[in-house]
Short mmCIF file of C-alpha atoms in Angstrom, two decimals:
data_model
loop_
_atom_site.label_atom_id
_atom_site.label_comp_id
_atom_site.label_asym_id
_atom_site.label_seq_id
_atom_site.Cartn_x
_atom_site.Cartn_y
_atom_site.Cartn_z
CA MET R 1 38.52 -5.45 -1.16
CA PHE R 2 37.04 -6.95 2.02
CA THR R 3 38.23 -5.46 5.29
CA ASN R 4 38.40 -7.14 8.67
CA SER R 5 39.00 -4.70 11.49
CA THR R 6 40.09 -7.41 13.92
CA LYS R 7 43.10 -8.54 11.89
CA SER R 8 45.91 -6.72 10.14
CA ARG R 9 45.79 -9.33 7.37
CA PRO R 10 42.36 -10.15 5.88
CA ALA R 11 40.95 -13.64 6.22
CA PRO R 12 40.76 -15.52 2.93
CA ILE R 13 37.34 -16.17 1.41
CA ARG R 14 36.57 -19.90 1.32
CA ALA R 15 32.93 -20.00 0.25
CA VAL R 16 30.35 -18.02 -1.69
CA ILE R 17 26.60 -17.89 -1.07
CA ILE R 18 24.70 -16.82 -4.18
CA ASP R 19 21.11 -15.66 -4.55
CA LEU R 20 18.98 -16.99 -7.43
CA ASP R 21 16.24 -14.63 -8.72
CA GLY R 22 17.71 -11.41 -10.05
CA THR R 23 21.27 -12.60 -9.40
CA MET R 24 21.82 -15.72 -11.51
CA LEU R 25 18.52 -15.81 -13.40
CA ASP R 26 16.10 -13.25 -14.76
CA THR R 27 12.96 -15.01 -13.55
CA LEU R 28 10.65 -12.00 -13.82
CA PRO R 29 9.02 -13.39 -17.03
CA ASP R 30 8.07 -16.58 -15.13
CA PHE R 31 6.56 -14.55 -12.30
CA HIS R 32 4.64 -12.47 -14.85
CA VAL R 33 3.03 -15.51 -16.47
CA ALA R 34 2.17 -17.30 -13.21
CA ILE R 35 0.88 -14.23 -11.38
CA ASN R 36 -1.40 -13.17 -14.21
CA ALA R 37 -2.71 -16.72 -14.61
CA MET R 38 -3.56 -16.69 -10.90
CA ARG R 39 -5.17 -13.25 -11.19
CA GLY R 40 -7.26 -14.49 -14.10
CA GLN R 41 -8.79 -17.18 -11.89
CA PHE R 42 -10.13 -14.42 -9.65
CA GLY R 43 -11.29 -12.33 -12.59
CA TYR R 44 -8.64 -9.65 -11.96
CA ALA R 45 -6.99 -7.77 -14.81
CA PRO R 46 -3.38 -8.63 -15.75
CA ILE R 47 -0.59 -6.51 -14.29
CA THR R 48 2.73 -5.50 -15.82
CA ARG R 49 6.15 -7.02 -15.30
CA GLU R 50 7.33 -3.71 -13.91
CA LYS R 51 4.72 -3.82 -11.14
CA ILE R 52 5.59 -7.43 -10.29
CA ALA R 53 9.30 -6.58 -10.14
CA LEU R 54 8.60 -4.27 -7.20
CA MET R 55 6.99 -7.13 -5.25
CA ILE R 56 9.37 -10.06 -5.65
CA GLY R 57 12.34 -11.02 -3.50
CA LYS R 58 10.80 -11.44 -0.06
CA GLY R 59 9.23 -14.86 -0.55
CA SER R 60 6.04 -16.20 -2.10
CA GLU R 61 3.79 -15.30 0.82
CA ASN R 62 4.78 -11.64 0.65
CA LEU R 63 4.41 -11.67 -3.14
CA ILE R 64 0.92 -13.14 -3.16
CA ARG R 65 -0.31 -10.80 -0.44
CA ALA R 66 1.09 -7.81 -2.34
CA VAL R 67 -0.61 -8.94 -5.55
CA LEU R 68 -3.94 -9.50 -3.81
CA ALA R 69 -3.69 -6.10 -2.10
CA LEU R 70 -4.00 -4.45 -5.52
CA ASP R 71 -7.66 -5.51 -5.60
CA ASN R 72 -8.57 -6.20 -1.97
CA ASP R 73 -8.54 -4.66 1.49
CA ALA R 74 -6.63 -6.43 4.27
CA ALA R 75 -9.55 -8.73 5.11
CA GLY R 76 -10.03 -9.61 1.45
CA VAL R 77 -6.36 -10.44 1.08
CA GLU R 78 -6.48 -12.91 3.96
CA GLN R 79 -9.78 -14.39 2.79
CA ARG R 80 -8.35 -15.16 -0.67
CA PHE R 81 -4.77 -15.89 0.31
CA ASP R 82 -4.90 -19.71 0.55
CA ASP R 83 -6.67 -20.11 -2.81
CA ALA R 84 -4.40 -17.54 -4.45
CA MET R 85 -1.29 -19.30 -3.17
CA ALA R 86 -2.52 -22.67 -4.43
CA PHE R 87 -3.42 -21.22 -7.85
CA TYR R 88 -0.07 -19.42 -8.11
CA GLN R 89 2.01 -22.44 -7.11
CA GLY R 90 0.22 -24.62 -9.61
CA HIS R 91 0.77 -22.15 -12.43
CA TYR R 92 4.38 -21.47 -11.45
CA LEU R 93 5.36 -25.13 -11.24
CA ALA R 94 3.82 -25.69 -14.68
CA ILE R 95 6.05 -23.05 -16.35
CA ASN R 96 9.00 -22.89 -13.90
CA GLY R 97 12.05 -21.83 -15.92
CA ASP R 98 10.30 -21.76 -19.30
CA HIS R 99 10.55 -17.99 -19.65
CA SER R 100 13.59 -17.24 -17.48
CA ALA R 101 17.17 -16.78 -18.66
CA LEU R 102 20.67 -16.84 -17.24
CA TYR R 103 22.36 -13.50 -16.83
CA ASP R 104 25.62 -13.00 -18.70
CA GLY R 105 28.68 -14.43 -17.03
CA VAL R 106 26.90 -16.72 -14.57
CA ILE R 107 28.36 -20.04 -15.72
CA ASP R 108 31.80 -18.54 -16.35
CA GLY R 109 31.74 -16.96 -12.89
CA LEU R 110 30.70 -20.17 -11.16
CA GLU R 111 33.39 -22.12 -13.00
CA ALA R 112 36.03 -19.56 -12.04
CA MET R 113 34.99 -19.75 -8.39
CA GLN R 114 35.12 -23.53 -8.43
CA ALA R 115 38.52 -23.47 -10.13
CA ASP R 116 39.76 -21.25 -7.30
CA GLY R 117 38.63 -23.84 -4.76
CA LEU R 118 35.67 -21.89 -3.41
CA ARG R 119 32.71 -23.81 -1.99
CA LEU R 120 29.36 -22.70 -3.36
CA ALA R 121 25.88 -22.51 -1.86
CA CYS R 122 22.66 -21.09 -3.27
CA VAL R 123 20.35 -19.36 -0.80
CA THR R 124 17.09 -18.02 -2.20
CA ASN R 125 13.75 -16.92 -0.81
CA LYS R 126 12.10 -18.93 -3.59
CA PRO R 127 10.35 -22.05 -2.23
CA ILE R 128 12.68 -25.04 -2.46
CA ALA R 129 10.14 -26.90 -4.64
CA PHE R 130 10.62 -24.14 -7.23
CA ALA R 131 14.35 -23.55 -6.73
CA THR R 132 15.63 -27.13 -7.05
CA PRO R 133 14.13 -27.96 -10.47
CA LEU R 134 14.98 -24.48 -11.75
CA LEU R 135 18.65 -24.87 -10.85
CA ALA R 136 18.66 -28.27 -12.57
CA GLN R 137 16.90 -27.02 -15.69
CA LYS R 138 19.34 -24.15 -16.16
CA GLY R 139 22.44 -26.29 -15.59
CA LEU R 140 23.31 -24.63 -12.28
CA ALA R 141 22.66 -27.48 -9.86
CA PRO R 142 26.09 -29.20 -10.21
CA TYR R 143 27.91 -26.11 -8.96
CA PHE R 144 26.24 -25.98 -5.54
CA GLU R 145 26.97 -28.18 -2.56
CA VAL R 146 24.09 -26.70 -0.58
CA VAL R 147 20.77 -25.15 -1.64
CA TYR R 148 18.28 -23.51 0.74
CA GLY R 149 14.92 -22.14 -0.31
CA GLY R 150 12.75 -19.67 1.49
CA ASP R 151 10.88 -22.47 3.25
CA SER R 152 13.89 -24.70 4.03
CA LEU R 153 14.50 -23.12 7.44
CA PRO R 154 12.28 -21.36 10.01
CA ARG R 155 13.40 -17.92 8.79
CA LYS R 156 14.40 -16.52 5.40
CA LYS R 157 16.47 -13.55 4.21
CA PRO R 158 16.84 -10.77 5.38
CA ASP R 159 17.18 -12.88 8.53
CA PRO R 160 20.75 -14.22 8.75
CA MET R 161 19.64 -17.78 9.60
CA PRO R 162 20.12 -19.32 6.11
CA LEU R 163 23.57 -17.78 5.71
CA LEU R 164 24.66 -18.88 9.17
CA GLN R 165 23.39 -22.37 8.37
CA VAL R 166 25.62 -22.48 5.29
CA CYS R 167 28.59 -21.33 7.38
CA ALA R 168 27.85 -24.17 9.81
CA ASP R 169 27.46 -26.67 6.96
CA PHE R 170 30.83 -25.66 5.55
CA GLU R 171 32.45 -25.36 9.01
CA LEU R 172 33.59 -21.84 8.18
CA ALA R 173 33.53 -18.59 10.10
CA PRO R 174 31.21 -15.97 8.53
CA ALA R 175 34.29 -13.80 7.85
CA GLN R 176 35.44 -16.49 5.41
CA VAL R 177 32.22 -16.31 3.40
CA VAL R 178 30.86 -13.77 0.93
CA ALA R 179 27.23 -13.51 -0.15
CA ILE R 180 26.28 -12.24 -3.60
CA GLY R 181 22.81 -10.91 -4.35
CA ASP R 182 20.75 -8.25 -6.05
CA SER R 183 18.76 -6.80 -3.17
CA SER R 184 18.77 -5.31 0.29
CA ASN R 185 17.50 -8.68 1.58
CA ASP R 186 20.82 -10.26 0.62
CA ALA R 187 22.91 -7.43 2.03
CA GLU R 188 21.02 -7.24 5.33
CA ALA R 189 21.21 -10.99 5.82
CA ALA R 190 24.94 -11.01 5.12
CA ARG R 191 25.66 -8.07 7.42
CA ALA R 192 23.65 -9.66 10.24
CA ALA R 193 25.45 -12.97 9.75
CA GLY R 194 28.89 -11.37 9.70
CA CYS R 195 29.57 -12.37 6.09
CA PHE R 196 30.91 -10.10 3.39
CA VAL R 197 28.49 -9.10 0.65
CA LEU R 198 28.68 -8.12 -3.01
CA THR R 199 25.64 -6.74 -4.81
CA GLU R 200 24.66 -6.75 -8.47
CA PRO R 201 22.87 -3.80 -10.08
CA TYR R 202 20.73 -5.59 -12.67
CA GLY R 203 18.25 -7.43 -10.41
CA TYR R 204 15.05 -6.32 -8.73
CA ASN R 205 15.72 -4.87 -5.22
CA HIS R 206 12.11 -3.84 -4.64
CA GLY R 207 12.38 -0.85 -6.98
CA ARG R 208 15.31 0.76 -5.16
CA ALA R 209 18.76 1.49 -6.57
CA ILE R 210 21.28 -1.07 -5.35
CA HIS R 211 23.68 1.82 -4.66
CA GLU R 212 21.52 2.65 -1.62
CA THR R 213 22.33 -0.75 -0.12
CA ASP R 214 25.27 -1.26 2.25
CA SER R 215 27.65 -3.74 0.66
CA ASP R 216 31.36 -4.38 0.16
CA GLY R 217 31.10 -3.66 -3.54
CA ILE R 218 28.89 -3.67 -6.62
CA VAL R 219 29.79 -6.18 -9.34
CA THR R 220 28.36 -6.35 -12.83
CA SER R 221 28.66 -10.15 -13.13
CA LEU R 222 29.70 -13.27 -11.27
CA VAL R 223 32.89 -13.18 -13.33
CA GLU R 224 33.76 -9.80 -11.84
CA ALA R 225 32.86 -11.15 -8.40
CA SER R 226 35.21 -14.10 -8.87
CA MET R 227 38.03 -11.74 -9.84
CA LEU R 228 37.49 -9.57 -6.75
CA ILE R 229 37.45 -12.61 -4.48
CA ARG R 230 40.64 -13.93 -6.11
CA SER R 231 42.34 -10.56 -5.63
CA HIS R 232 41.28 -10.49 -1.99
CA ASN R 233 42.60 -13.99 -1.41
CA ASN R 234 45.92 -13.15 -3.04
CA ASP R 235 46.27 -10.26 -0.57
CA ALA R 236 45.33 -12.55 2.31
CA HIS R 237 48.19 -14.95 1.68
#
C-alpha cells in the first residue's frame, strides 16, 4: 500500500497519528450548538450545521473569524473577536461531547491497531482544553500515548510540526508513521512531515471531496485502515 522510493522493501509502520473531529467523532452537532449560542449573544440569527461544516477543521480562531465574517466586515470581525471567542469557548466547554458521536468502527479499529503493536497519537486542531475531556468522555483516551491540540505547539496542521513532534516523541522516522484524517489539513501536514497518510470520506474537509486530496488511500473506517497497515507490514517483513 505505502511506497518508499528509497528502498526496495517498504519500511514497516510503527505508529499511527489520528485526527479527532470528522475522523473519530462527528462533533458537528456540538459546534452547531456552541456557535449558535455565541451568535445569540450578539443578536445574530442561527446558522445551519451545513454552513458550520464548511468552516471547521482549521482551529478555533479560524472558525470564529469565519462565523463573525457572516455578519461583519474585516474591522468588525477583529473588534468582536475576543468577546466571540470567550463566549464560544464557554458554551463549547459546557456541552463538549454531549451531542457528538463516535463513527462506526473507531473502537474496533483502535483495538486492532493496538493489538498489532502500533503506537497511537491523536493530533487535532481542536484546543487541548476541549480535546482532552472529549477523548476521555468518549472512551478514547486510554488508546493514545500522546495527544496534541491545536494550541499545544507553536503551529498546527496543515503545518507538519505536530506530526514531527509525535515522530520525535516515539523516536521514529516519519516513514514509519501514518496519519489518518478527514481533510486536506491532515494530508498536507503528513506530506510535509514525510509521513504516510490515509483519508476518510465521511468527515468535513471544508466542503471539498476528499478524493481531491493527495493521500496514500481512502479508507471507510479505522478498521479498514488497520487492515491496510497490517497488510503493508506483512509485506515489509
